[in-house]
C-alpha cells in the first residue's frame, strides 16, 4: 500500500512539473506578442510567477473533481451537480486572478479585450478561455490518473494469476508425491514378502529419492542435471526388482544447469514401469532418450507392454502432467503413441518460450 501511494505521488509530481513547463513555455511565447516592449528576462520572470499563481486554482480543482469521481456511495446526479459548481468556482477564481492580479500587478496594465477595449471581470469570451484552460488541465490529470489505475490493476491481475498458477502447480506436485511413494512402497512390499536381500538397498535408494521430492521438488525450478539424476535413482530401484528388464538410457545435454520444473520428466518413466514393464510377462524393455540442444529439450520414452494391457491406466497421470506442461510451457509438444506391444511418449520443450511464475 505504501509503495502504491509513493508511486502515485511521484507520477503526479512528475506530471505537474511537465505541465508547469508546458504552460510556462506557451505563456512566455504568447507574451512576445501581447507585451513586445518587455525584455525577455522580465517576461520570463512574469510567466513563471503567474503559472505558479494559477496552480492555486488548478490543483484544488483537479483533485476536488478526482475525489468526487472516485468517491463511492454518492448519487451520480449529485456528483454532476457538485462538479459543475466546483468548475464554476474555479473559473471565477481563474478570472479573478487574471483580471485583478496578473494584469495590474504582474504586467502593470489593464486587461483589455481583443487588445483594444477594456475587459471586465466577467466577459463571455475570456470566461470561455478560462474554462477551456481549466478543462484541458483537468482532462490531462484524469488521463494520467486513469492510466495509472489501469496499469496498477493490470499488475494486480498479473500477480493474482501468477499466485493462482503457483497454487495450482503446488497442488499438482502434491498429487505426484503420494502417487510416486505409493507405487515404490508397493514394490518394496513385494520384495519384503519374498525376503529379498536387496530390500535394504532399495529402501536406501527410496530415502534418497524422497529427500529429492521433499527439498528439491519444493523449488519452482531445478537444474535438469538434478532432475536426470533423480530419474536414474528411480530406475536403479526398479531394476533391482525387474531383473529381466532392459533399460537403455541416452543422455546428451549441452547445458546441465538449464532450469526445469521438477517432477515432470520422471512421471513418464514411472508410467513406463507401472503400466508397461510391471504388466509384461516376458522380457521387457524401456528406452529413454534425453537431448538438450540450444535450450530445446527432446525427451522420448519407449516401453514394452502386453497386447492385453488397457490404454486407460495412464490417463490420470498423463492428465496431471499435461496440465503442468500447459501452465509452464504453453508451446510444448507432447505426442503419445499407444501401440499393441509398446507405448511411446515424445515431449519437446522450448525453454526459450516459457511462462514465468
C-alpha atoms as a printed R data frame, in Angstrom:
    type eleno elety resid chain resno       x       y       z
1   ATOM     1    CA   UNK     A     1   0.000   0.000   0.000
2   ATOM     2    CA   UNK     A     2   2.800   2.377   0.906
3   ATOM     3    CA   UNK     A     3   4.684   1.734  -2.342
4   ATOM     4    CA   UNK     A     4   1.464   2.298  -4.310
5   ATOM     5    CA   UNK     A     5   0.907   5.643  -2.589
6   ATOM     6    CA   UNK     A     6   4.507   6.673  -3.224
7   ATOM     7    CA   UNK     A     7   4.212   5.664  -6.867
8   ATOM     8    CA   UNK     A     8   1.059   7.758  -7.231
9   ATOM     9    CA   UNK     A     9   2.783  10.719  -5.586
10  ATOM    10    CA   UNK     A    10   5.811  10.516  -7.886
11  ATOM    11    CA   UNK     A    11   3.687  10.144 -11.030
12  ATOM    12    CA   UNK     A    12   1.515  13.141 -10.183
13  ATOM    13    CA   UNK     A    13   4.509  15.227  -9.135
14  ATOM    14    CA   UNK     A    14   6.224  14.428 -12.424
15  ATOM    15    CA   UNK     A    15   3.020  15.347 -14.288
16  ATOM    16    CA   UNK     A    16   2.747  18.760 -12.604
17  ATOM    17    CA   UNK     A    17   6.380  19.556 -13.348
18  ATOM    18    CA   UNK     A    18   5.884  18.756 -17.041
19  ATOM    19    CA   UNK     A    19   2.587  20.636 -17.127
20  ATOM    20    CA   UNK     A    20   4.165  23.691 -15.472
21  ATOM    21    CA   UNK     A    21   6.956  23.693 -18.058
22  ATOM    22    CA   UNK     A    22   4.465  23.385 -20.924
23  ATOM    23    CA   UNK     A    23   2.219  26.207 -19.683
24  ATOM    24    CA   UNK     A    24   5.180  28.446 -18.896
25  ATOM    25    CA   UNK     A    25   6.529  27.953 -22.423
26  ATOM    26    CA   UNK     A    26   3.153  28.714 -24.031
27  ATOM    27    CA   UNK     A    27   2.584  31.836 -21.898
28  ATOM    28    CA   UNK     A    28   6.121  33.059 -22.494
29  ATOM    29    CA   UNK     A    29   5.636  32.617 -26.250
30  ATOM    30    CA   UNK     A    30   2.251  34.417 -26.074
31  ATOM    31    CA   UNK     A    31   3.761  37.356 -24.089
32  ATOM    32    CA   UNK     A    32   6.057  38.184 -27.029
33  ATOM    33    CA   UNK     A    33   3.042  39.461 -28.940
34  ATOM    34    CA   UNK     A    34   0.994  40.767 -26.002
35  ATOM    35    CA   UNK     A    35   3.874  42.716 -24.419
36  ATOM    36    CA   UNK     A    36   6.508  43.305 -27.136
37  ATOM    37    CA   UNK     A    37   8.149  46.150 -25.191
38  ATOM    38    CA   UNK     A    38   9.052  43.947 -22.222
39  ATOM    39    CA   UNK     A    39  12.530  42.448 -22.051
40  ATOM    40    CA   UNK     A    40  12.587  38.698 -22.331
41  ATOM    41    CA   UNK     A    41  14.016  38.359 -18.811
42  ATOM    42    CA   UNK     A    42  11.052  40.260 -17.385
43  ATOM    43    CA   UNK     A    43   8.572  38.297 -19.486
44  ATOM    44    CA   UNK     A    44  10.137  35.021 -18.337
45  ATOM    45    CA   UNK     A    45  10.003  36.047 -14.698
46  ATOM    46    CA   UNK     A    46   6.385  37.151 -15.036
47  ATOM    47    CA   UNK     A    47   5.457  33.923 -16.821
48  ATOM    48    CA   UNK     A    48   6.969  31.690 -14.141
49  ATOM    49    CA   UNK     A    49   5.252  33.701 -11.423
50  ATOM    50    CA   UNK     A    50   1.776  33.744 -12.940
51  ATOM    51    CA   UNK     A    51   1.843  29.984 -13.670
52  ATOM    52    CA   UNK     A    52   2.605  29.309 -10.011
53  ATOM    53    CA   UNK     A    53  -0.345  31.535  -9.151
54  ATOM    54    CA   UNK     A    54  -2.637  29.620 -11.499
55  ATOM    55    CA   UNK     A    55  -1.675  26.421  -9.665
56  ATOM    56    CA   UNK     A    56  -3.545  27.786  -6.633
57  ATOM    57    CA   UNK     A    57  -6.707  27.373  -8.718
58  ATOM    58    CA   UNK     A    58  -5.854  24.395 -10.935
59  ATOM    59    CA   UNK     A    59  -4.528  21.911  -8.367
60  ATOM    60    CA   UNK     A    60  -7.527  22.218  -5.957
61  ATOM    61    CA   UNK     A    61  -9.889  21.956  -8.947
62  ATOM    62    CA   UNK     A    62  -8.196  18.832 -10.346
63  ATOM    63    CA   UNK     A    63  -8.104  16.895  -7.078
64  ATOM    64    CA   UNK     A    64 -11.582  18.011  -5.988
65  ATOM    65    CA   UNK     A    65 -13.001  16.539  -9.196
66  ATOM    66    CA   UNK     A    66 -10.843  13.434  -8.833
67  ATOM    67    CA   UNK     A    67 -12.112  12.941  -5.290
68  ATOM    68    CA   UNK     A    68 -15.732  13.263  -6.421
69  ATOM    69    CA   UNK     A    69 -15.102  10.884  -9.330
70  ATOM    70    CA   UNK     A    70 -13.529   8.189  -7.107
71  ATOM    71    CA   UNK     A    71 -15.849   8.669  -4.136
72  ATOM    72    CA   UNK     A    72 -18.358   5.855  -3.784
73  ATOM    73    CA   UNK     A    73 -21.815   5.976  -2.270
74  ATOM    74    CA   UNK     A    74 -22.727   9.303  -3.883
75  ATOM    75    CA   UNK     A    75 -25.611   9.755  -6.308
76  ATOM    76    CA   UNK     A    76 -24.378  10.334  -9.880
77  ATOM    77    CA   UNK     A    77 -26.701  13.293 -10.344
78  ATOM    78    CA   UNK     A    78 -25.366  14.908  -7.165
79  ATOM    79    CA   UNK     A    79 -21.794  14.230  -8.342
80  ATOM    80    CA   UNK     A    80 -22.525  16.009 -11.623
81  ATOM    81    CA   UNK     A    81 -24.144  18.956  -9.866
82  ATOM    82    CA   UNK     A    82 -21.254  19.263  -7.408
83  ATOM    83    CA   UNK     A    83 -18.708  19.055 -10.228
84  ATOM    84    CA   UNK     A    84 -20.418  21.868 -12.129
85  ATOM    85    CA   UNK     A    85 -20.405  24.072  -9.021
86  ATOM    86    CA   UNK     A    86 -16.695  23.405  -8.443
87  ATOM    87    CA   UNK     A    87 -15.846  24.199 -12.072
88  ATOM    88    CA   UNK     A    88 -17.817  27.482 -11.912
89  ATOM    89    CA   UNK     A    89 -15.983  28.471  -8.730
90  ATOM    90    CA   UNK     A    90 -12.659  27.586 -10.381
91  ATOM    91    CA   UNK     A    91 -13.473  29.665 -13.476
92  ATOM    92    CA   UNK     A    92 -14.353  32.623 -11.251
93  ATOM    93    CA   UNK     A    93 -11.099  32.151  -9.329
94  ATOM    94    CA   UNK     A    94  -9.162  31.926 -12.568
95  ATOM    95    CA   UNK     A    95 -10.778  35.134 -13.846
96  ATOM    96    CA   UNK     A    96 -10.234  36.942 -10.551
97  ATOM    97    CA   UNK     A    97  -6.539  36.049 -10.531
98  ATOM    98    CA   UNK     A    98  -6.141  37.039 -14.190
99  ATOM    99    CA   UNK     A    99  -8.102  40.281 -14.062
100 ATOM   100    CA   UNK     A   100  -7.142  41.676 -10.649
101 ATOM   101    CA   UNK     A   101  -3.628  40.297 -10.088
102 ATOM   102    CA   UNK     A   102  -1.838  39.234 -13.259
103 ATOM   103    CA   UNK     A   103  -2.539  42.267 -15.434
104 ATOM   104    CA   UNK     A   104  -2.364  45.099 -12.891
105 ATOM   105    CA   UNK     A   105   0.345  43.762 -10.566
106 ATOM   106    CA   UNK     A   106   2.492  41.456 -12.722
107 ATOM   107    CA   UNK     A   107   2.275  43.214 -16.105
108 ATOM   108    CA   UNK     A   108   1.269  46.637 -14.772
109 ATOM   109    CA   UNK     A   109  -1.507  47.161 -17.351
110 ATOM   110    CA   UNK     A   110  -5.263  46.913 -17.537
111 ATOM   111    CA   UNK     A   111  -6.691  43.737 -19.067
112 ATOM   112    CA   UNK     A   112  -8.153  44.502 -22.482
113 ATOM   113    CA   UNK     A   113 -10.490  42.657 -24.773
114 ATOM   114    CA   UNK     A   114  -9.027  41.959 -28.221
115 ATOM   115    CA   UNK     A   115  -6.184  44.327 -27.335
116 ATOM   116    CA   UNK     A   116  -8.414  47.439 -27.557
117 ATOM   117    CA   UNK     A   117 -11.460  47.602 -25.296
118 ATOM   118    CA   UNK     A   118 -11.188  47.197 -21.523
119 ATOM   119    CA   UNK     A   119 -12.169  43.694 -20.407
120 ATOM   120    CA   UNK     A   120 -14.383  43.265 -17.346
121 ATOM   121    CA   UNK     A   121 -14.037  40.632 -14.685
122 ATOM   122    CA   UNK     A   122 -16.675  38.508 -16.419
123 ATOM   123    CA   UNK     A   123 -16.709  38.515 -20.187
124 ATOM   124    CA   UNK     A   124 -18.154  35.750 -22.322
125 ATOM   125    CA   UNK     A   125 -15.064  35.100 -24.432
126 ATOM   126    CA   UNK     A   126 -12.422  35.438 -21.720
127 ATOM   127    CA   UNK     A   127 -14.526  33.362 -19.327
128 ATOM   128    CA   UNK     A   128 -14.725  30.665 -22.015
129 ATOM   129    CA   UNK     A   129 -10.931  30.850 -22.414
130 ATOM   130    CA   UNK     A   130 -10.516  30.337 -18.661
131 ATOM   131    CA   UNK     A   131 -12.972  27.433 -18.769
132 ATOM   132    CA   UNK     A   132 -11.110  25.734 -21.637
133 ATOM   133    CA   UNK     A   133  -7.745  26.226 -19.914
134 ATOM   134    CA   UNK     A   134  -9.046  24.569 -16.759
135 ATOM   135    CA   UNK     A   135 -10.873  21.744 -18.543
136 ATOM   136    CA   UNK     A   136  -7.786  20.974 -20.628
137 ATOM   137    CA   UNK     A   137  -5.765  20.658 -17.415
138 ATOM   138    CA   UNK     A   138  -8.453  18.503 -15.734
139 ATOM   139    CA   UNK     A   139  -8.531  16.199 -18.765
140 ATOM   140    CA   UNK     A   140  -4.785  15.712 -18.562
141 ATOM   141    CA   UNK     A   141  -4.911  14.940 -14.829
142 ATOM   142    CA   UNK     A   142  -7.753  12.448 -15.280
143 ATOM   143    CA   UNK     A   143  -5.908  10.823 -18.169
144 ATOM   144    CA   UNK     A   144  -2.780  10.389 -16.064
145 ATOM   145    CA   UNK     A   145  -4.699   9.007 -13.081
146 ATOM   146    CA   UNK     A   146  -6.903   6.634 -15.089
147 ATOM   147    CA   UNK     A   147  -3.854   5.319 -16.943
148 ATOM   148    CA   UNK     A   148  -2.040   4.827 -13.630
149 ATOM   149    CA   UNK     A   149  -5.007   2.959 -12.147
150 ATOM   150    CA   UNK     A   150  -5.342   0.735 -15.227
151 ATOM   151    CA   UNK     A   151  -1.645  -0.166 -15.097
152 ATOM   152    CA   UNK     A   152  -1.937  -0.839 -11.366
153 ATOM   153    CA   UNK     A   153  -4.978  -3.052 -11.952
154 ATOM   154    CA   UNK     A   154  -3.139  -4.885 -14.734
155 ATOM   155    CA   UNK     A   155  -0.193  -5.549 -12.394
156 ATOM   156    CA   UNK     A   156  -2.535  -6.779  -9.661
157 ATOM   157    CA   UNK     A   157  -4.311  -9.110 -12.081
158 ATOM   158    CA   UNK     A   158  -0.956 -10.468 -13.263
159 ATOM   159    CA   UNK     A   159   0.097 -11.081  -9.649
160 ATOM   160    CA   UNK     A   160  -3.182 -12.858  -8.882
161 ATOM   161    CA   UNK     A   161  -2.813 -15.037 -11.979
162 ATOM   162    CA   UNK     A   162   0.767 -15.907 -11.016
163 ATOM   163    CA   UNK     A   163  -0.319 -16.773  -7.459
164 ATOM   164    CA   UNK     A   164  -3.177 -18.891  -8.792
165 ATOM   165    CA   UNK     A   165  -0.861 -20.766 -11.172
166 ATOM   166    CA   UNK     A   166   1.656 -21.226  -8.376
167 ATOM   167    CA   UNK     A   167  -1.021 -22.685  -6.103
168 ATOM   168    CA   UNK     A   168  -2.279 -24.975  -8.849
169 ATOM   169    CA   UNK     A   169   1.237 -26.250  -9.577
170 ATOM   170    CA   UNK     A   170   1.787 -26.866  -5.862
171 ATOM   171    CA   UNK     A   171  -1.406 -28.923  -5.759
172 ATOM   172    CA   UNK     A   172  -0.366 -30.886  -8.830
173 ATOM   173    CA   UNK     A   173   3.023 -31.662  -7.282
174 ATOM   174    CA   UNK     A   174   1.316 -32.693  -4.066
175 ATOM   175    CA   UNK     A   175  -0.694 -35.188  -6.138
176 ATOM   176    CA   UNK     A   176   2.504 -36.569  -7.674
177 ATOM   177    CA   UNK     A   177   4.480 -37.229  -4.486
178 ATOM   178    CA   UNK     A   178   1.964 -39.578  -2.763
179 ATOM   179    CA   UNK     A   179   1.405 -41.339  -6.090
180 ATOM   180    CA   UNK     A   180   5.125 -41.990  -6.510
181 ATOM   181    CA   UNK     A   181   5.545 -43.051  -2.881
182 ATOM   182    CA   UNK     A   182   2.593 -45.427  -3.092
183 ATOM   183    CA   UNK     A   183   3.995 -47.178  -6.174
184 ATOM   184    CA   UNK     A   184   7.503 -47.536  -4.745
185 ATOM   185    CA   UNK     A   185   6.269 -48.837  -1.372
186 ATOM   186    CA   UNK     A   186   4.258 -51.439  -3.261
187 ATOM   187    CA   UNK     A   187   7.498 -52.573  -4.894
188 ATOM   188    CA   UNK     A   188   9.303 -52.733  -1.557
189 ATOM   189    CA   UNK     A   189   6.387 -54.609  -0.017
190 ATOM   190    CA   UNK     A   190   6.602 -57.229  -2.757
191 ATOM   191    CA   UNK     A   191  10.345 -57.620  -2.188
192 ATOM   192    CA   UNK     A   192   9.865 -57.854   1.575
193 ATOM   193    CA   UNK     A   193   7.363 -60.699   1.137
194 ATOM   194    CA   UNK     A   194  10.000 -62.554  -0.848
195 ATOM   195    CA   UNK     A   195  12.636 -61.629   1.769
196 ATOM   196    CA   UNK     A   196  14.887 -60.301  -0.986
197 ATOM   197    CA   UNK     A   197  18.429 -59.385   0.081
198 ATOM   198    CA   UNK     A   198  18.237 -56.168  -1.934
199 ATOM   199    CA   UNK     A   199  15.413 -54.733   0.199
200 ATOM   200    CA   UNK     A   200  17.695 -52.524   2.404
201 ATOM   201    CA   UNK     A   201  19.389 -51.102  -0.705
202 ATOM   202    CA   UNK     A   202  16.033 -50.258  -2.221
203 ATOM   203    CA   UNK     A   203  14.936 -48.549   0.992
204 ATOM   204    CA   UNK     A   204  18.148 -46.512   0.940
205 ATOM   205    CA   UNK     A   205  17.513 -45.531  -2.676
206 ATOM   206    CA   UNK     A   206  13.954 -44.594  -1.774
207 ATOM   207    CA   UNK     A   207  15.249 -42.396   1.051
208 ATOM   208    CA   UNK     A   208  17.447 -40.546  -1.419
209 ATOM   209    CA   UNK     A   209  14.574 -40.061  -3.843
210 ATOM   210    CA   UNK     A   210  12.211 -38.863  -1.126
211 ATOM   211    CA   UNK     A   211  14.820 -36.386   0.012
212 ATOM   212    CA   UNK     A   212  14.777 -35.065  -3.530
213 ATOM   213    CA   UNK     A   213  10.976 -34.914  -3.531
214 ATOM   214    CA   UNK     A   214  10.825 -33.047  -0.233
215 ATOM   215    CA   UNK     A   215  13.581 -30.483  -0.759
216 ATOM   216    CA   UNK     A   216  14.344 -30.196  -4.475
217 ATOM   217    CA   UNK     A   217  10.795 -30.615  -5.775
218 ATOM   218    CA   UNK     A   218   9.606 -27.821  -3.478
219 ATOM   219    CA   UNK     A   219  11.537 -25.379  -5.677
220 ATOM   220    CA   UNK     A   220   9.879 -23.829  -8.685
221 ATOM   221    CA   UNK     A   221  12.807 -24.771 -10.889
222 ATOM   222    CA   UNK     A   222  15.844 -27.014 -10.578
223 ATOM   223    CA   UNK     A   223  18.712 -27.843 -12.896
224 ATOM   224    CA   UNK     A   224  17.995 -30.512 -15.449
225 ATOM   225    CA   UNK     A   225  21.114 -32.292 -14.183
226 ATOM   226    CA   UNK     A   226  19.457 -32.876 -10.795
227 ATOM   227    CA   UNK     A   227  16.228 -33.962 -12.422
228 ATOM   228    CA   UNK     A   228  18.044 -36.520 -14.569
229 ATOM   229    CA   UNK     A   229  19.941 -37.792 -11.525
230 ATOM   230    CA   UNK     A   230  16.620 -38.373  -9.783
231 ATOM   231    CA   UNK     A   231  15.364 -40.344 -12.794
232 ATOM   232    CA   UNK     A   232  18.472 -42.534 -12.671
233 ATOM   233    CA   UNK     A   233  17.932 -43.206  -8.960
234 ATOM   234    CA   UNK     A   234  14.360 -44.217  -9.665
235 ATOM   235    CA   UNK     A   235  15.444 -46.556 -12.464
236 ATOM   236    CA   UNK     A   236  18.036 -48.118 -10.157
237 ATOM   237    CA   UNK     A   237  15.318 -49.035  -7.655
238 ATOM   238    CA   UNK     A   238  13.144 -50.575 -10.343
239 ATOM   239    CA   UNK     A   239  15.990 -52.572 -11.906
240 ATOM   240    CA   UNK     A   240  16.618 -54.347  -8.625
241 ATOM   241    CA   UNK     A   241  13.094 -55.721  -8.769
242 ATOM   242    CA   UNK     A   242  12.818 -56.279 -12.547
243 ATOM   243    CA   UNK     A   243  15.870 -58.429 -13.236
244 ATOM   244    CA   UNK     A   244  14.893 -59.255 -16.821
245 ATOM   245    CA   UNK     A   245  14.371 -55.613 -17.676
246 ATOM   246    CA   UNK     A   246  16.482 -53.977 -20.366
247 ATOM   247    CA   UNK     A   247  16.947 -50.239 -19.840
248 ATOM   248    CA   UNK     A   248  18.706 -48.084 -22.405
249 ATOM   249    CA   UNK     A   249  19.345 -44.536 -21.198
250 ATOM   250    CA   UNK     A   250  20.777 -41.998 -23.646
251 ATOM   251    CA   UNK     A   251  21.668 -38.538 -22.436
252 ATOM   252    CA   UNK     A   252  23.014 -35.648 -24.472
253 ATOM   253    CA   UNK     A   253  22.747 -32.338 -22.610
254 ATOM   254    CA   UNK     A   254  24.704 -29.276 -23.668
255 ATOM   255    CA   UNK     A   255  23.715 -27.226 -20.592
256 ATOM   256    CA   UNK     A   256  23.332 -29.251 -17.352
257 ATOM   257    CA   UNK     A   257  22.358 -26.103 -15.432
258 ATOM   258    CA   UNK     A   258  19.302 -25.465 -17.615
259 ATOM   259    CA   UNK     A   259  16.352 -24.999 -15.269
260 ATOM   260    CA   UNK     A   260  13.220 -27.111 -15.477
261 ATOM   261    CA   UNK     A   261  10.187 -27.584 -13.291
262 ATOM   262    CA   UNK     A   262  10.823 -30.654 -11.087
263 ATOM   263    CA   UNK     A   263   8.853 -33.918 -11.214
264 ATOM   264    CA   UNK     A   264   7.756 -33.564 -14.816
265 ATOM   265    CA   UNK     A   265  10.109 -35.895 -16.687
266 ATOM   266    CA   UNK     A   266  10.071 -38.676 -14.098
267 ATOM   267    CA   UNK     A   267   6.311 -39.123 -14.410
268 ATOM   268    CA   UNK     A   268   6.713 -40.628 -17.868
269 ATOM   269    CA   UNK     A   269   9.355 -43.027 -16.537
270 ATOM   270    CA   UNK     A   270   7.093 -44.019 -13.653
271 ATOM   271    CA   UNK     A   271   4.228 -44.729 -16.053
272 ATOM   272    CA   UNK     A   272   6.542 -46.838 -18.206
273 ATOM   273    CA   UNK     A   273   7.351 -49.046 -15.224
274 ATOM   274    CA   UNK     A   274   3.915 -49.216 -13.662
275 ATOM   275    CA   UNK     A   275   1.745 -49.669 -16.747
276 ATOM   276    CA   UNK     A   276   4.269 -51.242 -19.099
277 ATOM   277    CA   UNK     A   277   7.032 -53.266 -17.512
278 ATOM   278    CA   UNK     A   278   5.031 -54.355 -14.441
279 ATOM   279    CA   UNK     A   279   2.296 -55.768 -16.665
280 ATOM   280    CA   UNK     A   280   4.663 -57.593 -19.024
281 ATOM   281    CA   UNK     A   281   5.017 -61.346 -18.561
282 ATOM   282    CA   UNK     A   282   8.220 -61.870 -20.500
283 ATOM   283    CA   UNK     A   283  11.329 -59.862 -21.217
284 ATOM   284    CA   UNK     A   284  10.593 -56.157 -21.202
285 ATOM   285    CA   UNK     A   285  12.447 -53.007 -22.190
286 ATOM   286    CA   UNK     A   286  12.482 -49.268 -21.660
287 ATOM   287    CA   UNK     A   287  14.357 -46.913 -23.948
288 ATOM   288    CA   UNK     A   288  14.887 -43.372 -22.674
289 ATOM   289    CA   UNK     A   289  16.435 -40.599 -24.696
290 ATOM   290    CA   UNK     A   290  17.092 -37.082 -23.369
291 ATOM   291    CA   UNK     A   291  18.595 -34.426 -25.603
292 ATOM   292    CA   UNK     A   292  19.020 -30.753 -24.794
293 ATOM   293    CA   UNK     A   293  20.429 -28.535 -27.520
294 ATOM   294    CA   UNK     A   294  20.241 -24.733 -27.627
295 ATOM   295    CA   UNK     A   295  17.616 -24.610 -24.880
296 ATOM   296    CA   UNK     A   296  15.335 -27.064 -26.687
297 ATOM   297    CA   UNK     A   297  14.586 -30.346 -24.934
298 ATOM   298    CA   UNK     A   298  13.677 -33.517 -26.819
299 ATOM   299    CA   UNK     A   299  12.591 -36.284 -24.470
300 ATOM   300    CA   UNK     A   300  11.295 -39.685 -25.536
301 ATOM   301    CA   UNK     A   301  10.402 -42.892 -23.702
302 ATOM   302    CA   UNK     A   302   9.515 -46.181 -25.351
303 ATOM   303    CA   UNK     A   303   8.478 -49.175 -23.267
304 ATOM   304    CA   UNK     A   304   7.187 -52.663 -23.958
305 ATOM   305    CA   UNK     A   305   3.657 -53.700 -22.999
306 ATOM   306    CA   UNK     A   306   1.405 -56.710 -23.326
307 ATOM   307    CA   UNK     A   307  -1.233 -56.625 -26.011
308 ATOM   308    CA   UNK     A   308  -3.912 -57.230 -23.398
309 ATOM   309    CA   UNK     A   309  -2.894 -54.173 -21.429
310 ATOM   310    CA   UNK     A   310  -5.546 -51.449 -21.409
311 ATOM   311    CA   UNK     A   311  -4.749 -47.976 -22.660
312 ATOM   312    CA   UNK     A   312  -6.655 -46.107 -19.936
313 ATOM   313    CA   UNK     A   313  -4.409 -46.916 -16.977
314 ATOM   314    CA   UNK     A   314  -2.102 -43.934 -17.516
315 ATOM   315    CA   UNK     A   315  -4.738 -41.300 -18.180
316 ATOM   316    CA   UNK     A   316  -4.781 -39.824 -14.670
317 ATOM   317    CA   UNK     A   317  -1.010 -39.380 -14.505
318 ATOM   318    CA   UNK     A   318  -0.806 -38.002 -18.052
319 ATOM   319    CA   UNK     A   319  -3.687 -35.612 -17.403
320 ATOM   320    CA   UNK     A   320  -1.850 -34.267 -14.362
321 ATOM   321    CA   UNK     A   321   1.450 -33.821 -16.155
322 ATOM   322    CA   UNK     A   322  -0.213 -32.359 -19.241
323 ATOM   323    CA   UNK     A   323  -1.808 -29.673 -17.056
324 ATOM   324    CA   UNK     A   324   1.611 -28.729 -15.656
325 ATOM   325    CA   UNK     A   325   3.044 -28.502 -19.149
326 ATOM   326    CA   UNK     A   326   0.188 -26.224 -20.211
327 ATOM   327    CA   UNK     A   327   0.851 -23.897 -17.280
328 ATOM   328    CA   UNK     A   328   4.638 -23.766 -17.524
329 ATOM   329    CA   UNK     A   329   5.395 -24.427 -21.188
330 ATOM   330    CA   UNK     A   330   2.352 -23.407 -23.270
331 ATOM   331    CA   UNK     A   331   4.045 -24.158 -26.590
332 ATOM   332    CA   UNK     A   332   5.294 -27.614 -25.666
333 ATOM   333    CA   UNK     A   333   4.660 -30.578 -27.924
334 ATOM   334    CA   UNK     A   334   3.555 -33.886 -26.388
335 ATOM   335    CA   UNK     A   335   2.920 -36.944 -28.545
336 ATOM   336    CA   UNK     A   336   1.671 -40.280 -27.224
337 ATOM   337    CA   UNK     A   337   1.567 -43.460 -29.306
338 ATOM   338    CA   UNK     A   338  -0.241 -46.431 -27.783
339 ATOM   339    CA   UNK     A   339   0.583 -49.417 -29.948
340 ATOM   340    CA   UNK     A   340  -0.314 -53.061 -29.433
341 ATOM   341    CA   UNK     A   341   3.033 -54.098 -27.952
342 ATOM   342    CA   UNK     A   342   4.690 -50.827 -26.980
343 ATOM   343    CA   UNK     A   343   3.996 -47.379 -25.609
344 ATOM   344    CA   UNK     A   344   5.852 -44.299 -26.897
345 ATOM   345    CA   UNK     A   345   5.909 -40.796 -25.435
346 ATOM   346    CA   UNK     A   346   7.686 -37.888 -27.118
347 ATOM   347    CA   UNK     A   347   7.989 -34.492 -25.493
348 ATOM   348    CA   UNK     A   348   9.509 -31.273 -26.825
349 ATOM   349    CA   UNK     A   349  10.008 -28.209 -24.620
350 ATOM   350    CA   UNK     A   350  11.441 -24.952 -25.894
351 ATOM   351    CA   UNK     A   351  12.927 -23.183 -22.852
352 ATOM   352    CA   UNK     A   352  13.202 -20.003 -24.909
353 ATOM   353    CA   UNK     A   353   9.448 -19.658 -24.602
354 ATOM   354    CA   UNK     A   354   8.349 -20.328 -21.036
355 ATOM   355    CA   UNK     A   355   5.931 -18.788 -18.534
356 ATOM   356    CA   UNK     A   356   7.494 -17.027 -15.540
357 ATOM   357    CA   UNK     A   357   5.673 -17.927 -12.294
